[in-house]
Amino acid sequence: MQFIDLGAQRARIEGRLNAAIDKVVREGRYILGPEVAAFEKQLADYVGVRNVVACANGTDALLLPLYAAGIGRGDAVFVPSFTFAATAEVVALAKAEPVFVDVDPDTYNIDIDSLEAAIAMVKAEGRLTPRAIIPVDLFGLAADYDAVAAIARREGLMVIEDAAQAIGGVRDGVKCGAFGDVASTSFYPAKPLGCYGDGGAMFTNDDALAERLRSFAFHGKGETQYDNVHVGINSRLDTIQAAILIEKLAILEDEMVDRDRIATRYAERLAGIVKTPKLPGGNRSAWAQYAIETPVRDGLKAQLQTKGIPSVIYYVKPLHLQVAYTSYPRAPEGLPVSEALPSRILCLPMHPYLSEADQDLICDTIGDYVGHNAAMAAE
Ligand SMILES: Cc1ncc(COP(=O)(O)O)c(C=O)c1O
């Protein structure tokens, strides 16, 4: 059994993928070929934003907006601690400071009270200037953008949506990638919309910001490629990857229906056995991960392994406790949820091609193991 079965997806569209790759190789426009612009346009239409700027990976897609906004030394950027390292890493790379905020125990997304407290703390200390918030749509579920936007407006902060795990997610009719001043995503192969290597993109309705993002992603170019008006980087999506993504985007909605069906079945079969994900009303998760919680996590993981069922712990440690990030500021009341989750959380196989038989085996194994442990504890 696969944790994420990319082979099944490839088999479904193999002919189209091979033809698309072959065309790029034959035509030879490997850098910024026509497929890149075509994919940007199709993705912008899908997400419902004016501009998509493709780049080399999801980390650059978070870093470039910081450069474009001039965020750097002396600035504070508020990030959840329970996320992948890139969310905070880019802030430090831009020479600003990540301020770690706790997450909500049910959605695993940035906790609004903790965010408010962290902003108030930074303002009271006066050492750093609050500049931006990077909410993460963790595991495919949109953060609470109504609350985040209200705070950002009040405090004059930029919002950068980290939608690396969330293309295909929807909140109140708005697709993930369309929140904030700018959004970022990753096309790492295992993401809901993934390519066959590294890739990323930024989304914005602000045309001037889109131009700045394009410039910073292309050595700070001005009127021409050889006119440098900013110190930028080289961050482009390869034409081959764009050609692959065009074919994968064409089946994404179809795949979302299957992900939803599989998530619903997990929720039904695991109810009352382990804690299953809660979706706030109006949301469709992209289900990049299906995370459960149980106090007998380690034993359960080992038991699943004996049945050939892969499972992964996302994340084993919150960022504020990682060696590289311990010296950065944290929300004043601590981050108890981010610190407790790593000992309880477990991500189960989740992809659109998971068979009912495999899902039954997973759910039966969990039911048996957790039931047996509960019986032992009661004795
Ligand atoms: C939440 C989050 N942000 C950022 C990234 C960075 O993306 P990439 O690996 O494409 O640089 C990832 C991907 O792994 C992620 O999960």
XYZ file of C-alpha atoms and ligand atoms in Angstrom:
395
model
C 0.000 0.000 0.000
C 1.236 3.502 -0.864
C 0.982 6.534 1.435
C 0.415 8.699 -1.675
C -0.001 6.697 -4.906
C 1.467 8.800 -7.701
C 1.781 5.682 -9.890
C -1.995 5.230 -10.030
C -2.416 8.842 -11.101
C 0.284 8.481 -13.757
C -1.377 5.356 -15.146
C -4.629 7.299 -15.532
C -3.133 10.059 -17.714
C 0.080 8.416 -18.937
C -0.538 8.969 -22.647
C -1.255 12.668 -22.188
C 1.726 13.158 -19.865
C 4.130 11.429 -22.227
C 2.891 13.464 -25.184
C 3.193 16.719 -23.223
C 6.737 15.963 -22.058
C 7.763 14.783 -25.527
C 6.487 18.008 -27.081
C 8.576 20.178 -24.746
C 11.682 18.103 -25.367
C 11.170 18.234 -29.153
C 10.451 21.952 -29.262
C 13.400 22.817 -27.046
C 11.988 25.840 -25.202
C 13.035 24.470 -21.832
C 13.080 27.792 -19.966
C 9.914 29.944 -19.986
C 8.427 28.031 -22.898
C 4.776 28.617 -23.854
C 3.506 25.946 -21.433
C 4.592 28.095 -18.461
C 2.369 31.034 -19.421
C -0.441 28.672 -20.404
C -0.298 26.925 -17.048
C -0.178 30.238 -15.153
C -3.335 31.348 -16.957
C -5.171 28.045 -16.357
C -4.229 28.003 -12.664
C -5.286 31.656 -12.240
C -8.678 30.790 -13.771
C -9.036 27.702 -11.576
C -8.195 29.511 -8.324
C -10.006 32.695 -9.342
C -7.213 35.274 -9.131
C -5.898 37.804 -11.660
C -2.246 36.740 -11.583
C -0.249 33.571 -11.108
C 3.540 33.855 -11.144
C 5.192 30.446 -11.359
C 8.541 29.884 -9.677
C 11.017 27.148 -8.784
C 9.500 25.782 -5.553
C 7.130 26.557 -2.709
C 9.880 27.967 -0.515
C 10.781 30.627 -3.098
C 7.059 31.294 -3.485
C 7.048 32.381 0.191
C 10.391 34.194 0.081
C 9.712 36.307 -3.016
C 6.669 38.129 -1.544
C 8.811 39.107 1.460
C 11.462 40.533 -0.886
C 8.827 42.252 -3.002
C 7.285 43.870 0.083
C 10.671 45.003 1.380
C 10.311 42.987 4.585
C 13.686 42.512 6.266
C 15.839 43.444 9.224
C 13.894 44.715 12.228
C 10.584 43.319 10.972
C 8.342 40.711 12.613
C 6.381 38.125 10.619
C 3.839 35.996 12.510
C 3.840 32.292 11.617
C 2.283 29.162 13.124
C 4.801 26.867 14.789
C 3.108 23.623 13.763
C 4.059 23.627 10.059
C 6.806 22.707 7.633
C 10.095 24.573 8.199
C 9.835 26.639 5.005
C 7.083 28.845 6.472
C 9.474 30.308 9.059
C 12.723 29.728 7.176
C 11.904 32.313 4.510
C 11.367 34.981 7.164
C 14.815 34.380 8.605
C 16.319 34.246 5.080
C 14.823 37.689 4.419
C 16.616 38.843 7.630
C 13.325 39.502 9.442
C 12.249 37.533 12.540
C 9.573 34.840 12.607
C 7.320 35.185 15.659
C 5.869 31.782 16.498
C 2.153 31.487 17.175
C 0.204 28.473 18.462
C -2.354 26.539 16.399
C -5.997 25.645 16.948
C -6.434 22.143 18.450
C -9.112 21.171 15.892
C -8.050 22.761 12.600
C -4.260 22.826 13.315
C -4.252 26.287 11.711
C -3.012 29.550 13.245
C -4.776 30.267 16.548
C -6.391 33.694 16.499
C -6.051 34.448 20.231
C -2.402 33.421 20.188
C -1.855 35.617 17.110
C -3.467 38.613 18.807
C -1.317 38.087 21.897
C 1.875 37.767 19.833
C 1.157 40.990 17.916
C 0.418 42.848 21.169
C 3.660 41.508 22.674
C 5.795 42.635 19.716
C 4.185 46.071 19.755
C 4.670 46.447 23.516
C 8.340 45.405 23.326
C 8.990 47.851 20.489
C 12.093 46.062 19.180
C 10.498 44.743 15.955
C 7.968 46.228 13.536
C 5.005 43.930 12.836
C 4.791 43.561 9.030
C 3.074 40.355 7.937
C 1.215 37.182 8.864
C 1.795 33.874 7.069
C -1.200 31.635 7.843
C -0.746 28.054 6.637
C -3.621 26.013 5.172
C -2.349 22.956 6.989
C -3.058 19.531 5.498
C -5.255 21.243 2.868
C -7.704 23.139 5.105
C -7.966 26.928 4.727
C -6.979 28.992 7.770
C -9.556 31.294 9.387
C -9.169 34.123 6.864
C -12.119 36.171 8.140
C -10.409 36.567 11.496
C -6.904 36.912 10.028
C -8.013 39.572 7.531
C -9.729 41.611 10.272
C -6.546 41.626 12.366
C -4.358 42.376 9.344
C -6.548 45.334 8.356
C -6.544 46.739 11.885
C -2.780 46.351 12.313
C -1.741 47.231 8.753
C -0.152 43.824 8.150
C 0.375 41.980 4.874
C -1.156 38.488 4.641
C 0.790 35.810 2.762
C -1.273 32.627 2.461
C 0.894 29.501 2.617
C -1.251 27.283 0.402
C 1.557 24.784 -0.271
C -0.686 21.916 0.840
C -4.029 23.339 -0.197
C -4.602 23.777 -3.940
C -8.097 22.350 -4.421
C -9.271 23.486 -0.980
C -12.224 25.883 -0.754
C -13.557 28.127 2.028
C -16.944 29.825 1.631
C -16.735 29.559 -2.146
C -13.186 30.976 -2.331
C -10.404 28.637 -3.424
C -7.201 28.288 -1.449
C -4.596 30.407 -3.211
C -7.036 33.332 -3.397
C -6.691 34.497 0.224
C -4.448 37.232 1.537
C -2.539 39.880 -0.392
C -0.548 37.123 -2.004
C -0.599 33.339 -1.737
C 2.128 30.780 -2.278
C 2.048 27.152 -3.246
C 4.318 24.199 -3.902
C 4.164 21.652 -6.697
C 6.369 19.170 -4.829
C 5.309 15.756 -6.221
C 3.294 14.667 -3.168
C 1.213 17.867 -2.987
C -2.454 17.792 -4.097
C -1.280 19.481 -7.313
C 2.255 18.201 -7.805
C 4.723 17.988 -10.686
C 7.625 15.584 -11.310
C 10.274 17.621 -9.526
C 10.277 20.980 -7.759
C 7.906 23.786 -8.636
C 5.908 26.580 -7.051
C 3.687 29.549 -7.740
C 2.454 32.837 -6.289
C -1.099 34.191 -6.634
C -2.278 37.778 -6.365
C -5.009 40.118 -7.575
C -2.556 43.041 -7.335
C -1.050 43.567 -10.814
C 1.788 45.768 -9.566
C 2.756 43.198 -6.934
C 2.672 40.464 -9.586
C 5.156 42.478 -11.670
C 7.450 42.906 -8.668
C 7.260 39.165 -7.931
C 8.212 38.409 -11.554
C 11.119 40.805 -11.296
C 12.481 39.399 -8.026
C 12.138 35.863 -9.430
C 14.225 36.875 -12.460
C 17.346 38.524 -11.009
C 15.450 41.726 -10.261
C 14.899 42.476 -13.952
C 13.563 45.834 -15.074
C 12.555 46.682 -18.641
C 14.673 43.860 -20.034
C 16.378 40.750 -18.773
C 19.696 42.637 -18.636
C 18.332 45.610 -16.733
C 18.628 44.901 -12.997
C 16.538 47.126 -10.779
C 16.419 44.864 -7.692
C 18.700 42.274 -6.152
C 16.646 39.195 -6.997
C 17.100 35.461 -7.416
C 16.679 32.913 -10.200
C 13.420 31.109 -9.551
C 11.543 29.699 -12.544
C 9.185 26.796 -13.183
C 10.697 24.495 -15.833
C 8.691 24.219 -19.050
C 8.551 20.416 -18.669
C 7.028 20.775 -15.205
C 4.459 23.272 -16.504
C 3.476 20.830 -19.258
C 2.995 18.094 -16.634
C 1.017 20.432 -14.378
C -1.387 21.344 -17.209
C -2.354 17.667 -17.465
C -2.636 17.252 -13.694
C -4.699 20.424 -13.240
C -7.184 19.032 -15.779
C -8.067 16.159 -13.397
C -7.693 18.003 -10.072
C -11.419 18.662 -9.474
C -12.188 15.039 -10.252
C -9.514 13.977 -7.773
C -10.911 16.342 -5.139
C -14.261 14.540 -5.330
C -12.479 11.240 -4.676
C -10.409 12.703 -1.830
C -13.596 14.014 -0.244
C -15.316 10.638 -0.558
C -12.340 8.881 1.033
C -12.117 11.441 3.865
C -15.843 11.074 4.571
C -15.456 7.302 4.729
C -12.492 7.601 7.127
C -14.531 9.920 9.357
C -17.459 7.489 9.437
C -15.359 4.401 10.063
C -13.046 5.968 12.673
C -15.661 7.951 14.618
C -15.400 7.311 18.337
C -12.124 5.382 17.913
C -9.626 8.178 17.287
C -9.951 11.937 16.881
C -10.691 12.660 13.211
C -10.357 16.026 11.418
C -13.106 18.580 11.953
C -14.036 20.785 8.997
C -15.468 24.161 9.952
C -18.671 24.844 7.934
C -18.176 26.119 4.396
C -14.871 24.313 3.893
C -13.665 21.689 1.464
C -10.206 20.477 2.403
C -7.741 19.513 -0.319
C -6.882 16.588 1.989
C -3.151 16.771 1.432
C -3.027 14.729 4.638
C -5.607 12.869 6.685
C -4.462 13.326 10.293
C -5.875 11.447 13.263
C -5.015 11.810 16.937
C -4.735 9.092 19.550
C -2.864 8.724 22.843
C -1.638 5.271 21.666
C -0.078 6.734 18.510
C 3.338 5.027 18.637
C 1.904 1.559 19.189
C -0.698 2.134 16.483
C 1.940 3.253 13.996
C 3.954 0.090 14.672
C 0.835 -2.073 14.332
C -0.085 -0.457 10.998
C 3.460 -1.139 9.813
C 3.131 -4.872 10.573
C 0.141 -4.928 8.175
C 2.115 -3.092 5.483
C 0.213 0.163 6.030
C 2.424 3.269 5.782
C 1.754 6.221 8.087
C 3.722 9.410 8.757
C 4.065 11.760 11.726
C 3.580 15.357 10.561
C 5.209 17.047 12.414
C 7.578 15.455 14.907
C 8.539 18.794 16.483
C 7.056 22.305 16.315
C 9.356 24.883 14.747
C 9.855 26.994 17.882
C 11.562 23.968 19.495
C 13.800 23.201 16.472
C 17.488 24.010 17.020
C 17.538 26.541 14.160
C 14.583 28.523 15.524
C 14.759 28.436 19.333
C 16.094 32.000 19.568
C 13.137 33.618 17.782
C 10.187 35.161 19.633
C 7.071 33.186 20.575
C 3.524 34.045 21.585
C 3.504 35.162 25.242
C 1.182 32.465 26.592
C 3.260 29.609 25.196
C 2.389 27.157 22.432
C 0.798 24.209 24.280
C -1.137 22.816 21.292
C 1.892 22.844 18.973
C 3.894 21.110 21.700
C 1.279 18.412 22.436
C 0.371 17.430 18.857
C 3.658 15.714 17.931
C 3.048 12.917 20.445
C -0.559 12.239 19.332
C -0.855 12.934 15.610
C -0.598 10.416 12.773
C -1.237 10.858 9.053
C -2.884 7.950 7.232
C -2.645 7.002 3.546
C -4.636 9.621 1.608
C -4.842 9.988 -2.156
C -7.635 9.852 -4.746
C -6.810 6.271 -5.751
C -7.046 4.601 -2.310
C -9.214 1.492 -2.720
C -12.083 0.639 -0.383
C -10.345 -2.644 0.456
C -7.182 -0.824 1.533
C -9.205 1.710 3.472
C -11.094 -1.104 5.202
C -7.816 -2.731 6.212
C -6.547 0.578 7.615
C -9.759 1.259 9.569
C -10.068 -2.337 10.847
C -6.449 -2.301 12.028
C -6.984 0.994 13.861
C -10.280 -0.192 15.376
C -8.775 -3.471 16.588
C -5.647 -1.876 18.025
C -7.323 1.037 19.780
C -10.166 -1.200 21.022
C -7.702 -3.742 22.412
C -5.752 -1.026 24.204
C -8.900 0.481 25.676
C -9.943 -2.984 26.970
C -6.495 -3.517 28.539
C -6.644 -0.100 30.207
C -10.092 -0.876 31.634
C -8.933 -4.135 33.262
C 3.356 24.329 4.504
C 4.469 24.322 3.509
N 5.066 25.466 3.164
C 6.066 25.508 2.272
C 6.537 24.368 1.656
C 7.720 24.476 0.754
O 7.534 23.968 -0.526
P 8.759 23.386 -1.381
O 9.125 22.065 -0.801
O 8.189 23.286 -2.761
O 9.860 24.381 -1.326
C 5.932 23.149 1.951
C 6.364 21.928 1.271
O 6.894 21.008 1.547
C 4.889 23.106 2.914
O 4.295 21.966 3.256
